[in-house]
Amino acid sequence: MKRLIVAIDGPSGSGKSTLGKRLARRLGYQYIDTGAMYRAVAWRALQAGIDLDDADAVTRLAGDLRIELESRPDGVGVRVDGRDVTEAIRTPAVAQGASRVSAIPAVRRVLVRIQQELGRRGGIVMDGRDIGTVVFSHAEIKVYLDASEEERARRRCAEDAARGVSTDMAATRQAIQERDRRDKTREDSPLRCADDAYYLDSTGLTIDEVLARIEALVEQRRGKSCSRD
Ligand code: DC
């Protein structure tokens, strides 16, 4: 059976990574979290004391980094130059930093090239902000996963609590607003729903319900691609 490219885009906290991981497992595909790559660049820049507005310095750093994403039984591990940063890149400061460095076009060019190479042979579920619009604009399946701001803030707080980090709901919501605004209004590859994407508002839906709808979509498209082969 043809190994497809599944592109999942949407704002932060919409459930993309939970859906992506589970869908990839069901399909036997590789899951790629592109947000982790922008986070890796931001984490390294913050660590090196580089000003995130210094586009040249951040771009040089992005070009020199060795970012590895590895499947683990409990999720996805992230290594930067051999160092395990899986947890370190999940802080609010790195999230905001990732949103800032992702607005630098040359940084995007470096990471998009790596993402396209990773998905070249298909059989991947890739999530991010520009996967269906830029990275794989020809992806067979495109999903735009959305949810209300309140629900996304609630989910983020619950995720933090599960990791033993206590976060304030109002602050989380404000951080989400700030990232949404930056990610949707930047000039290069802003977050938007591709014209041919399946838009799904997951507010009030469980992850199982979301997964069931997307699996049905995959089955439908797979059927179509088989009949063409
Ligand atoms: O999905 P995430 O929260 O880990 O992403 C962190 C930031 O990275 C997000 O605010 C915007 C940026 N990003 C992007 O611009 N393009 C992508 N494909 C993925 C993430």
PDB file of C-alpha atoms and ligand atoms in Angstrom:
ATOM      1  CA  MET A   1       0.000   0.000   0.000  1.00  0.00           C
ATOM      2  CA  LYS A   2       1.268   3.470  -0.852  1.00  0.00           C
ATOM      3  CA  ARG A   3       2.940   5.202   2.092  1.00  0.00           C
ATOM      4  CA  LEU A   4       1.367   8.601   2.404  1.00  0.00           C
ATOM      5  CA  ILE A   5       2.339  11.947   3.853  1.00  0.00           C
ATOM      6  CA  VAL A   6      -0.029  13.159   6.552  1.00  0.00           C
ATOM      7  CA  ALA A   7       0.340  16.870   7.359  1.00  0.00           C
ATOM      8  CA  ILE A   8      -1.154  18.192  10.585  1.00  0.00           C
ATOM      9  CA  ASP A   9      -1.163  21.923  11.259  1.00  0.00           C
ATOM     10  CA  GLY A  10      -2.825  24.079  13.866  1.00  0.00           C
ATOM     11  CA  PRO A  11      -2.212  26.468  16.754  1.00  0.00           C
ATOM     12  CA  SER A  12      -0.445  25.533  19.960  1.00  0.00           C
ATOM     13  CA  GLY A  13      -2.354  23.273  22.290  1.00  0.00           C
ATOM     14  CA  SER A  14      -4.779  22.096  19.618  1.00  0.00           C
ATOM     15  CA  GLY A  15      -3.724  18.470  20.200  1.00  0.00           C
ATOM     16  CA  LYS A  16      -1.575  18.026  17.070  1.00  0.00           C
ATOM     17  CA  SER A  17       1.206  16.095  18.739  1.00  0.00           C
ATOM     18  CA  THR A  18      -1.105  13.747  20.653  1.00  0.00           C
ATOM     19  CA  LEU A  19      -3.022  13.046  17.461  1.00  0.00           C
ATOM     20  CA  GLY A  20       0.158  12.793  15.374  1.00  0.00           C
ATOM     21  CA  LYS A  21       1.813  10.279  17.681  1.00  0.00           C
ATOM     22  CA  ARG A  22      -1.230   8.043  17.922  1.00  0.00           C
ATOM     23  CA  LEU A  23      -2.047   8.207  14.239  1.00  0.00           C
ATOM     24  CA  ALA A  24       1.543   7.368  13.290  1.00  0.00           C
ATOM     25  CA  ARG A  25       1.501   4.365  15.612  1.00  0.00           C
ATOM     26  CA  ARG A  26      -1.757   3.106  14.099  1.00  0.00           C
ATOM     27  CA  LEU A  27      -0.485   3.495  10.546  1.00  0.00           C
ATOM     28  CA  GLY A  28       3.034   2.211  11.223  1.00  0.00           C
ATOM     29  CA  TYR A  29       4.403   5.578  10.043  1.00  0.00           C
ATOM     30  CA  GLN A  30       7.115   7.783  11.483  1.00  0.00           C
ATOM     31  CA  TYR A  31       5.948  10.779  13.515  1.00  0.00           C
ATOM     32  CA  ILE A  32       7.847  14.040  13.130  1.00  0.00           C
ATOM     33  CA  ASP A  33       7.262  16.961  15.474  1.00  0.00           C
ATOM     34  CA  THR A  34       8.625  19.983  13.602  1.00  0.00           C
ATOM     35  CA  GLY A  35       7.885  22.314  16.520  1.00  0.00           C
ATOM     36  CA  ALA A  36      10.579  20.420  18.440  1.00  0.00           C
ATOM     37  CA  MET A  37      13.108  21.531  15.809  1.00  0.00           C
ATOM     38  CA  TYR A  38      12.266  25.236  16.257  1.00  0.00           C
ATOM     39  CA  ARG A  39      12.356  24.660  20.004  1.00  0.00           C
ATOM     40  CA  ALA A  40      15.792  23.043  19.694  1.00  0.00           C
ATOM     41  CA  VAL A  41      17.148  26.117  17.887  1.00  0.00           C
ATOM     42  CA  ALA A  42      15.629  28.466  20.486  1.00  0.00           C
ATOM     43  CA  TRP A  43      16.924  26.361  23.377  1.00  0.00           C
ATOM     44  CA  ARG A  44      20.471  26.374  22.001  1.00  0.00           C
ATOM     45  CA  ALA A  45      20.365  30.114  21.244  1.00  0.00           C
ATOM     46  CA  LEU A  46      19.126  30.922  24.755  1.00  0.00           C
ATOM     47  CA  GLN A  47      21.797  28.685  26.220  1.00  0.00           C
ATOM     48  CA  ALA A  48      24.514  30.382  24.173  1.00  0.00           C
ATOM     49  CA  GLY A  49      23.227  33.831  25.163  1.00  0.00           C
ATOM     50  CA  ILE A  50      22.395  34.726  21.549  1.00  0.00           C
ATOM     51  CA  ASP A  51      19.880  37.532  21.037  1.00  0.00           C
ATOM     52  CA  LEU A  52      16.848  35.888  19.397  1.00  0.00           C
ATOM     53  CA  ASP A  53      16.351  39.015  17.273  1.00  0.00           C
ATOM     54  CA  ASP A  54      19.828  38.622  15.782  1.00  0.00           C
ATOM     55  CA  ALA A  55      18.687  36.827  12.630  1.00  0.00           C
ATOM     56  CA  ASP A  56      22.205  36.176  11.291  1.00  0.00           C
ATOM     57  CA  ALA A  57      23.496  34.653  14.522  1.00  0.00           C
ATOM     58  CA  VAL A  58      20.396  32.472  15.032  1.00  0.00           C
ATOM     59  CA  THR A  59      20.535  31.311  11.404  1.00  0.00           C
ATOM     60  CA  ARG A  60      24.216  30.374  11.689  1.00  0.00           C
ATOM     61  CA  LEU A  61      23.427  28.425  14.826  1.00  0.00           C
ATOM     62  CA  ALA A  62      20.474  26.642  13.170  1.00  0.00           C
ATOM     63  CA  GLY A  63      22.695  25.605  10.270  1.00  0.00           C
ATOM     64  CA  ASP A  64      25.336  24.155  12.611  1.00  0.00           C
ATOM     65  CA  LEU A  65      23.018  22.214  14.932  1.00  0.00           C
ATOM     66  CA  ARG A  66      22.579  18.479  14.724  1.00  0.00           C
ATOM     67  CA  ILE A  67      18.959  17.847  15.665  1.00  0.00           C
ATOM     68  CA  GLU A  68      17.861  14.239  16.109  1.00  0.00           C
ATOM     69  CA  LEU A  69      14.304  13.084  16.711  1.00  0.00           C
ATOM     70  CA  GLU A  70      14.003   9.537  17.997  1.00  0.00           C
ATOM     71  CA  SER A  71      10.948   7.370  18.608  1.00  0.00           C
ATOM     72  CA  ARG A  72      10.744   6.138  22.177  1.00  0.00           C
ATOM     73  CA  PRO A  73       8.151   3.936  23.825  1.00  0.00           C
ATOM     74  CA  ASP A  74       6.882   6.938  25.810  1.00  0.00           C
ATOM     75  CA  GLY A  75       6.933   9.453  22.957  1.00  0.00           C
ATOM     76  CA  VAL A  76       9.577  11.286  20.975  1.00  0.00           C
ATOM     77  CA  GLY A  77      13.062  12.060  22.216  1.00  0.00           C
ATOM     78  CA  VAL A  78      14.963  15.104  21.008  1.00  0.00           C
ATOM     79  CA  ARG A  79      18.746  15.429  20.906  1.00  0.00           C
ATOM     80  CA  VAL A  80      20.769  18.498  20.033  1.00  0.00           C
ATOM     81  CA  ASP A  81      24.408  17.817  19.210  1.00  0.00           C
ATOM     82  CA  GLY A  82      24.055  14.524  21.059  1.00  0.00           C
ATOM     83  CA  ARG A  83      22.551  16.025  24.217  1.00  0.00           C
ATOM     84  CA  ASP A  84      19.091  14.907  25.325  1.00  0.00           C
ATOM     85  CA  VAL A  85      16.888  18.036  25.460  1.00  0.00           C
ATOM     86  CA  THR A  86      13.497  16.293  25.390  1.00  0.00           C
ATOM     87  CA  GLU A  87      12.383  17.941  28.639  1.00  0.00           C
ATOM     88  CA  ALA A  88      14.468  21.101  28.427  1.00  0.00           C
ATOM     89  CA  ILE A  89      12.718  22.324  25.260  1.00  0.00           C
ATOM     90  CA  ARG A  90       9.252  22.146  26.862  1.00  0.00           C
ATOM     91  CA  THR A  91       9.532  25.238  29.060  1.00  0.00           C
ATOM     92  CA  PRO A  92       7.387  28.363  28.423  1.00  0.00           C
ATOM     93  CA  ALA A  93      10.543  30.402  27.711  1.00  0.00           C
ATOM     94  CA  VAL A  94      11.648  27.996  24.992  1.00  0.00           C
ATOM     95  CA  ALA A  95       8.110  27.916  23.531  1.00  0.00           C
ATOM     96  CA  GLN A  96       8.088  31.705  23.150  1.00  0.00           C
ATOM     97  CA  GLY A  97      11.668  31.603  21.864  1.00  0.00           C
ATOM     98  CA  ALA A  98      10.714  28.994  19.258  1.00  0.00           C
ATOM     99  CA  SER A  99       7.892  31.208  18.057  1.00  0.00           C
ATOM    100  CA  ARG A 100      10.362  34.108  17.714  1.00  0.00           C
ATOM    101  CA  VAL A 101      13.096  32.220  15.862  1.00  0.00           C
ATOM    102  CA  SER A 102      10.491  30.638  13.589  1.00  0.00           C
ATOM    103  CA  ALA A 103       9.695  34.102  12.216  1.00  0.00           C
ATOM    104  CA  ILE A 104      13.230  34.327  10.744  1.00  0.00           C
ATOM    105  CA  PRO A 105      12.959  33.228   7.070  1.00  0.00           C
ATOM    106  CA  ALA A 106      16.519  31.862   6.832  1.00  0.00           C
ATOM    107  CA  VAL A 107      15.962  29.687   9.927  1.00  0.00           C
ATOM    108  CA  ARG A 108      12.812  28.329   8.306  1.00  0.00           C
ATOM    109  CA  ARG A 109      14.716  27.529   5.122  1.00  0.00           C
ATOM    110  CA  VAL A 110      17.255  25.458   7.072  1.00  0.00           C
ATOM    111  CA  LEU A 111      14.617  23.471   8.963  1.00  0.00           C
ATOM    112  CA  VAL A 112      12.166  23.075   6.079  1.00  0.00           C
ATOM    113  CA  ARG A 113      14.906  21.489   3.985  1.00  0.00           C
ATOM    114  CA  ILE A 114      15.583  18.930   6.732  1.00  0.00           C
ATOM    115  CA  GLN A 115      11.843  18.230   7.121  1.00  0.00           C
ATOM    116  CA  GLN A 116      11.399  17.688   3.377  1.00  0.00           C
ATOM    117  CA  GLU A 117      14.311  15.264   3.364  1.00  0.00           C
ATOM    118  CA  LEU A 118      12.865  13.345   6.329  1.00  0.00           C
ATOM    119  CA  GLY A 119       9.511  12.931   4.600  1.00  0.00           C
ATOM    120  CA  ARG A 120      10.778  12.330   1.076  1.00  0.00           C
ATOM    121  CA  ARG A 121       9.830   8.683   1.004  1.00  0.00           C
ATOM    122  CA  GLY A 122       6.395   9.092   2.593  1.00  0.00           C
ATOM    123  CA  GLY A 123       5.074   7.012   5.448  1.00  0.00           C
ATOM    124  CA  ILE A 124       5.156   9.982   7.805  1.00  0.00           C
ATOM    125  CA  VAL A 125       2.868  12.011   9.994  1.00  0.00           C
ATOM    126  CA  MET A 126       4.357  15.483  10.379  1.00  0.00           C
ATOM    127  CA  ASP A 127       2.929  18.209  12.571  1.00  0.00           C
ATOM    128  CA  GLY A 128       3.648  21.927  12.673  1.00  0.00           C
ATOM    129  CA  ARG A 129       2.342  25.245  11.365  1.00  0.00           C
ATOM    130  CA  ASP A 130       3.254  25.178   7.667  1.00  0.00           C
ATOM    131  CA  ILE A 131       3.337  21.493   6.750  1.00  0.00           C
ATOM    132  CA  GLY A 132       0.275  21.455   4.496  1.00  0.00           C
ATOM    133  CA  THR A 133       0.945  24.927   3.088  1.00  0.00           C
ATOM    134  CA  VAL A 134       4.723  24.889   2.505  1.00  0.00           C
ATOM    135  CA  VAL A 135       6.748  21.840   3.602  1.00  0.00           C
ATOM    136  CA  PHE A 136       4.518  19.262   1.898  1.00  0.00           C
ATOM    137  CA  SER A 137       2.010  21.316  -0.051  1.00  0.00           C
ATOM    138  CA  HIS A 138       1.363  18.124  -2.094  1.00  0.00           C
ATOM    139  CA  ALA A 139       0.654  15.945   1.000  1.00  0.00           C
ATOM    140  CA  GLU A 140      -2.102  13.403   0.343  1.00  0.00           C
ATOM    141  CA  ILE A 141      -3.735  14.177   3.670  1.00  0.00           C
ATOM    142  CA  LYS A 142      -3.874  17.580   5.310  1.00  0.00           C
ATOM    143  CA  VAL A 143      -5.509  18.260   8.627  1.00  0.00           C
ATOM    144  CA  TYR A 144      -5.940  21.620  10.316  1.00  0.00           C
ATOM    145  CA  LEU A 145      -6.629  20.924  13.960  1.00  0.00           C
ATOM    146  CA  ASP A 146      -8.147  23.748  15.961  1.00  0.00           C
ATOM    147  CA  ALA A 147      -9.730  24.233  19.401  1.00  0.00           C
ATOM    148  CA  SER A 148     -10.985  27.205  21.379  1.00  0.00           C
ATOM    149  CA  GLU A 149      -8.368  29.272  23.148  1.00  0.00           C
ATOM    150  CA  GLU A 150      -9.802  28.345  26.525  1.00  0.00           C
ATOM    151  CA  GLU A 151      -9.689  24.631  25.809  1.00  0.00           C
ATOM    152  CA  ARG A 152      -6.147  24.844  24.487  1.00  0.00           C
ATOM    153  CA  ALA A 153      -4.998  26.664  27.631  1.00  0.00           C
ATOM    154  CA  ARG A 154      -6.742  24.050  29.761  1.00  0.00           C
ATOM    155  CA  ARG A 155      -5.028  21.203  27.904  1.00  0.00           C
ATOM    156  CA  ARG A 156      -1.620  22.873  28.180  1.00  0.00           C
ATOM    157  CA  CYS A 157      -2.079  23.284  31.961  1.00  0.00           C
ATOM    158  CA  ALA A 158      -3.136  19.641  32.282  1.00  0.00           C
ATOM    159  CA  GLU A 159      -0.054  18.518  30.296  1.00  0.00           C
ATOM    160  CA  ASP A 160       2.194  20.635  32.518  1.00  0.00           C
ATOM    161  CA  ALA A 161       0.539  19.216  35.633  1.00  0.00           C
ATOM    162  CA  ALA A 162       1.130  15.682  34.329  1.00  0.00           C
ATOM    163  CA  ARG A 163       4.839  16.548  34.039  1.00  0.00           C
ATOM    164  CA  GLY A 164       4.816  17.829  37.602  1.00  0.00           C
ATOM    165  CA  VAL A 165       4.990  21.500  36.591  1.00  0.00           C
ATOM    166  CA  SER A 166       2.376  23.798  38.062  1.00  0.00           C
ATOM    167  CA  THR A 167       1.265  26.562  35.711  1.00  0.00           C
ATOM    168  CA  ASP A 168      -1.198  29.376  36.016  1.00  0.00           C
ATOM    169  CA  MET A 169      -4.217  29.187  33.695  1.00  0.00           C
ATOM    170  CA  ALA A 170      -4.369  32.945  33.009  1.00  0.00           C
ATOM    171  CA  ALA A 171      -0.640  33.132  32.229  1.00  0.00           C
ATOM    172  CA  THR A 172      -0.879  30.052  29.995  1.00  0.00           C
ATOM    173  CA  ARG A 173      -3.769  31.566  28.087  1.00  0.00           C
ATOM    174  CA  GLN A 174      -1.911  34.811  27.604  1.00  0.00           C
ATOM    175  CA  ALA A 175       1.184  32.973  26.362  1.00  0.00           C
ATOM    176  CA  ILE A 176      -0.978  31.054  23.879  1.00  0.00           C
ATOM    177  CA  GLN A 177      -2.524  34.300  22.622  1.00  0.00           C
ATOM    178  CA  GLU A 178       0.890  35.831  22.125  1.00  0.00           C
ATOM    179  CA  ARG A 179       2.210  32.814  20.211  1.00  0.00           C
ATOM    180  CA  ASP A 180      -0.929  32.543  18.075  1.00  0.00           C
ATOM    181  CA  ARG A 181      -0.652  36.182  17.101  1.00  0.00           C
ATOM    182  CA  ARG A 182       3.035  35.872  16.172  1.00  0.00           C
ATOM    183  CA  ASP A 183       2.642  32.541  14.350  1.00  0.00           C
ATOM    184  CA  LYS A 184      -0.386  33.725  12.357  1.00  0.00           C
ATOM    185  CA  THR A 185       0.884  37.182  11.399  1.00  0.00           C
ATOM    186  CA  ARG A 186       4.545  36.563  10.538  1.00  0.00           C
ATOM    187  CA  GLU A 187       5.416  37.253   6.914  1.00  0.00           C
ATOM    188  CA  ASP A 188       7.066  33.955   6.052  1.00  0.00           C
ATOM    189  CA  SER A 189       4.795  30.879   6.116  1.00  0.00           C
ATOM    190  CA  PRO A 190       2.230  32.110   8.652  1.00  0.00           C
ATOM    191  CA  LEU A 191      -0.022  29.545  10.259  1.00  0.00           C
ATOM    192  CA  ARG A 192      -3.135  29.170   8.133  1.00  0.00           C
ATOM    193  CA  CYS A 193      -5.477  26.434   7.040  1.00  0.00           C
ATOM    194  CA  ALA A 194      -4.522  25.152   3.564  1.00  0.00           C
ATOM    195  CA  ASP A 195      -7.389  25.426   1.062  1.00  0.00           C
ATOM    196  CA  ASP A 196      -7.482  21.650   0.672  1.00  0.00           C
ATOM    197  CA  ALA A 197      -7.079  20.773   4.369  1.00  0.00           C
ATOM    198  CA  TYR A 198      -9.690  19.006   6.472  1.00  0.00           C
ATOM    199  CA  TYR A 199     -10.571  21.513   9.218  1.00  0.00           C
ATOM    200  CA  LEU A 200     -11.421  19.955  12.548  1.00  0.00           C
ATOM    201  CA  ASP A 201     -12.385  21.876  15.666  1.00  0.00           C
ATOM    202  CA  SER A 202     -11.565  19.492  18.504  1.00  0.00           C
ATOM    203  CA  THR A 203     -13.178  21.577  21.251  1.00  0.00           C
ATOM    204  CA  GLY A 204     -15.255  19.198  23.336  1.00  0.00           C
ATOM    205  CA  LEU A 205     -13.968  16.100  21.503  1.00  0.00           C
ATOM    206  CA  THR A 206     -11.853  13.401  23.142  1.00  0.00           C
ATOM    207  CA  ILE A 207      -8.592  12.348  21.538  1.00  0.00           C
ATOM    208  CA  ASP A 208     -10.239   9.041  20.592  1.00  0.00           C
ATOM    209  CA  GLU A 209     -12.991  10.906  18.751  1.00  0.00           C
ATOM    210  CA  VAL A 210     -10.473  13.090  16.931  1.00  0.00           C
ATOM    211  CA  LEU A 211      -8.383  10.041  16.033  1.00  0.00           C
ATOM    212  CA  ALA A 212     -11.423   8.170  14.718  1.00  0.00           C
ATOM    213  CA  ARG A 213     -12.337  11.034  12.368  1.00  0.00           C
ATOM    214  CA  ILE A 214      -8.832  11.390  11.020  1.00  0.00           C
ATOM    215  CA  GLU A 215      -8.440   7.634  10.592  1.00  0.00           C
ATOM    216  CA  ALA A 216     -11.656   7.607   8.574  1.00  0.00           C
ATOM    217  CA  LEU A 217     -10.226  10.374   6.384  1.00  0.00           C
ATOM    218  CA  VAL A 218      -6.990   8.424   5.884  1.00  0.00           C
ATOM    219  CA  GLU A 219      -8.921   5.281   4.930  1.00  0.00           C
ATOM    220  CA  GLN A 220     -10.976   7.253   2.429  1.00  0.00           C
ATOM    221  CA  ARG A 221      -7.860   8.801   0.823  1.00  0.00           C
ATOM    222  CA  ARG A 222      -5.953   5.526   0.888  1.00  0.00           C
ATOM    223  CA  GLY A 223      -8.811   3.910  -0.964  1.00  0.00           C
ATOM    224  CA  LYS A 224      -8.613   6.626  -3.579  1.00  0.00           C
ATOM    225  CA  SER A 225      -4.853   6.432  -3.958  1.00  0.00           C
ATOM    226  CA  CYS A 226      -5.053   2.632  -4.293  1.00  0.00           C
ATOM    227  CA  SER A 227      -7.600   2.818  -7.084  1.00  0.00           C
ATOM    228  CA  ARG A 228      -5.269   5.164  -8.965  1.00  0.00           C
ATOM    229  CA  ASP A 229      -2.236   2.869  -8.612  1.00  0.00           C
TER     230      ASP A 229
HETATM  231  O1   DC B   1       4.312  23.039  18.030  1.00  0.00           O
HETATM  232  P1   DC B   1       5.193  23.763  19.048  1.00  0.00           P
HETATM  233  O2   DC B   1       4.418  24.479  20.102  1.00  0.00           O
HETATM  234  O3   DC B   1       6.223  22.880  19.639  1.00  0.00           O
HETATM  235  O4   DC B   1       5.970  24.884  18.185  1.00  0.00           O
HETATM  236  C1   DC B   1       6.823  25.852  18.757  1.00  0.00           C
HETATM  237  C2   DC B   1       6.899  27.073  17.834  1.00  0.00           C
HETATM  238  O5   DC B   1       7.587  26.737  16.641  1.00  0.00           O
HETATM  239  C3   DC B   1       5.559  27.632  17.386  1.00  0.00           C
HETATM  240  O6   DC B   1       5.102  28.673  18.240  1.00  0.00           O
HETATM  241  C4   DC B   1       5.805  28.140  15.995  1.00  0.00           C
HETATM  242  C5   DC B   1       7.020  27.396  15.511  1.00  0.00           C
HETATM  243  N1   DC B   1       6.738  26.407  14.464  1.00  0.00           N
HETATM  244  C6   DC B   1       6.701  26.859  13.170  1.00  0.00           C
HETATM  245  O7   DC B   1       6.811  28.056  12.922  1.00  0.00           O
HETATM  246  N2   DC B   1       6.549  25.972  12.151  1.00  0.00           N
HETATM  247  C7   DC B   1       6.408  24.671  12.382  1.00  0.00           C
HETATM  248  N3   DC B   1       6.274  23.831  11.358  1.00  0.00           N
HETATM  249  C8   DC B   1       6.411  24.187  13.721  1.00  0.00           C
HETATM  250  C9   DC B   1       6.565  25.086  14.747  1.00  0.00           C
END
